[in-house]
CSV table of C-alpha atoms in Angstrom, one decimal:
chain,number,residue,atom,x,y,z
A,14,MET,CA,34.1,75.5,-26.0
A,15,MET,CA,36.9,76.6,-28.2
A,16,LYS,CA,38.1,80.2,-28.3
A,17,GLN,CA,39.6,81.9,-31.3
A,18,ASN,CA,43.2,81.2,-30.2
A,19,GLY,CA,42.5,77.5,-29.8
A,20,ASN,CA,42.5,77.4,-26.0
A,21,THR,CA,39.6,76.1,-23.9
A,22,SER,CA,38.1,78.4,-21.3
A,23,GLU,CA,39.8,76.4,-18.6
A,24,GLN,CA,43.2,76.9,-20.2
A,25,SER,CA,42.6,80.6,-20.6
A,26,GLU,CA,42.5,80.9,-16.8
A,27,ARG,CA,46.0,79.4,-16.4
A,28,GLY,CA,47.2,82.6,-14.8
A,29,LEU,CA,45.1,81.9,-11.7
A,30,LEU,CA,45.9,79.7,-8.8
A,31,PRO,CA,43.4,76.9,-8.2
A,32,TYR,CA,41.1,77.5,-5.2
A,33,VAL,CA,42.1,74.2,-3.7
A,34,VAL,CA,45.7,75.2,-3.7
A,35,ILE,CA,44.9,78.5,-2.0
A,36,VAL,CA,42.8,76.7,0.7
A,37,ALA,CA,45.6,74.2,1.3
A,38,ALA,CA,48.2,76.9,1.5
A,39,THR,CA,46.1,78.8,4.1
A,40,LYS,CA,46.1,75.6,6.2
A,41,GLY,CA,49.9,75.3,6.1
A,42,ASP,CA,50.4,72.7,3.4
A,43,PRO,CA,54.1,73.2,2.3
A,44,GLU,CA,53.6,72.0,-1.3
A,45,ALA,CA,50.6,74.4,-1.8
A,46,MET,CA,52.7,77.2,-0.2
A,47,LYS,CA,55.5,76.4,-2.7
A,48,MET,CA,53.0,76.7,-5.6
A,49,VAL,CA,51.8,80.1,-4.3
A,50,VAL,CA,55.3,81.4,-4.0
A,51,GLN,CA,56.3,80.1,-7.4
A,52,HIS,CA,53.2,81.7,-8.9
A,53,TYR,CA,54.3,85.1,-7.6
A,54,GLU,CA,58.0,84.7,-8.2
A,55,GLY,CA,58.1,86.9,-11.3
A,56,TYR,CA,56.3,89.7,-9.6
A,57,ILE,CA,58.5,89.4,-6.5
A,58,SER,CA,61.6,89.6,-8.7
A,59,TYR,CA,60.2,92.7,-10.5
A,60,LEU,CA,59.5,94.4,-7.2
A,61,SER,CA,63.0,93.6,-5.9
A,62,THR,CA,64.9,94.8,-8.9
A,63,ARG,CA,67.1,97.8,-8.2
A,64,THR,CA,69.6,99.9,-10.1
A,65,LEU,CA,73.1,98.9,-9.0
A,66,LYS,CA,76.5,100.3,-9.7
A,67,ASP,CA,79.7,98.3,-9.9
A,68,GLU,CA,83.2,99.4,-8.8
A,69,ARG,CA,83.8,101.1,-12.1
A,70,GLY,CA,80.6,103.1,-12.0
A,71,ASN,CA,78.7,101.1,-14.5
A,72,THR,CA,75.0,101.1,-13.9
A,73,TYR,CA,72.9,97.9,-14.3
A,74,TYR,CA,69.8,96.3,-12.9
A,75,GLY,CA,70.0,93.5,-10.4
A,76,ILE,CA,67.8,91.8,-7.8
A,77,ASP,CA,68.2,92.9,-4.2
A,78,GLU,CA,68.2,89.5,-2.4
A,79,ASP,CA,67.3,91.0,0.9
A,80,ILE,CA,64.1,92.7,-0.5
A,81,ARG,CA,63.2,89.5,-2.4
A,82,ASP,CA,63.5,87.4,0.8
A,83,ARG,CA,61.4,89.9,2.7
A,84,LEU,CA,58.7,89.9,0.0
A,85,ARG,CA,58.6,86.1,0.0
A,86,SER,CA,58.2,86.1,3.8
A,87,LYS,CA,55.5,88.7,3.7
A,88,LEU,CA,53.6,86.7,1.1
A,89,MET,CA,53.8,83.5,3.1
A,90,ARG,CA,52.7,85.3,6.3
A,91,ALA,CA,49.8,86.9,4.4
A,92,VAL,CA,48.7,83.5,3.0
A,93,LEU,CA,48.8,81.9,6.5
A,94,ASP,CA,46.9,84.8,8.1
A,95,PHE,CA,44.2,84.7,5.4
A,96,GLU,CA,40.8,83.3,6.4
A,97,VAL,CA,38.9,81.4,3.7
């Protein structure tokens, strides 16, 4: 079935992780866990973006590496604790 934009219904769901990947990640498969973390990498970066100032007082946005690492760890822990 073709949609108006030319994508099939399967391709329109490309923003979702496949169920088999989620199940494999909950069982501790490292490749599946890597796919889950990559899927949420943009959102993690968004959440860890902070307003920073340099030594001259200029303000800019940057990613707080500590917060990003904590969010990744929290995601991995949540996936491993999830019961399918």
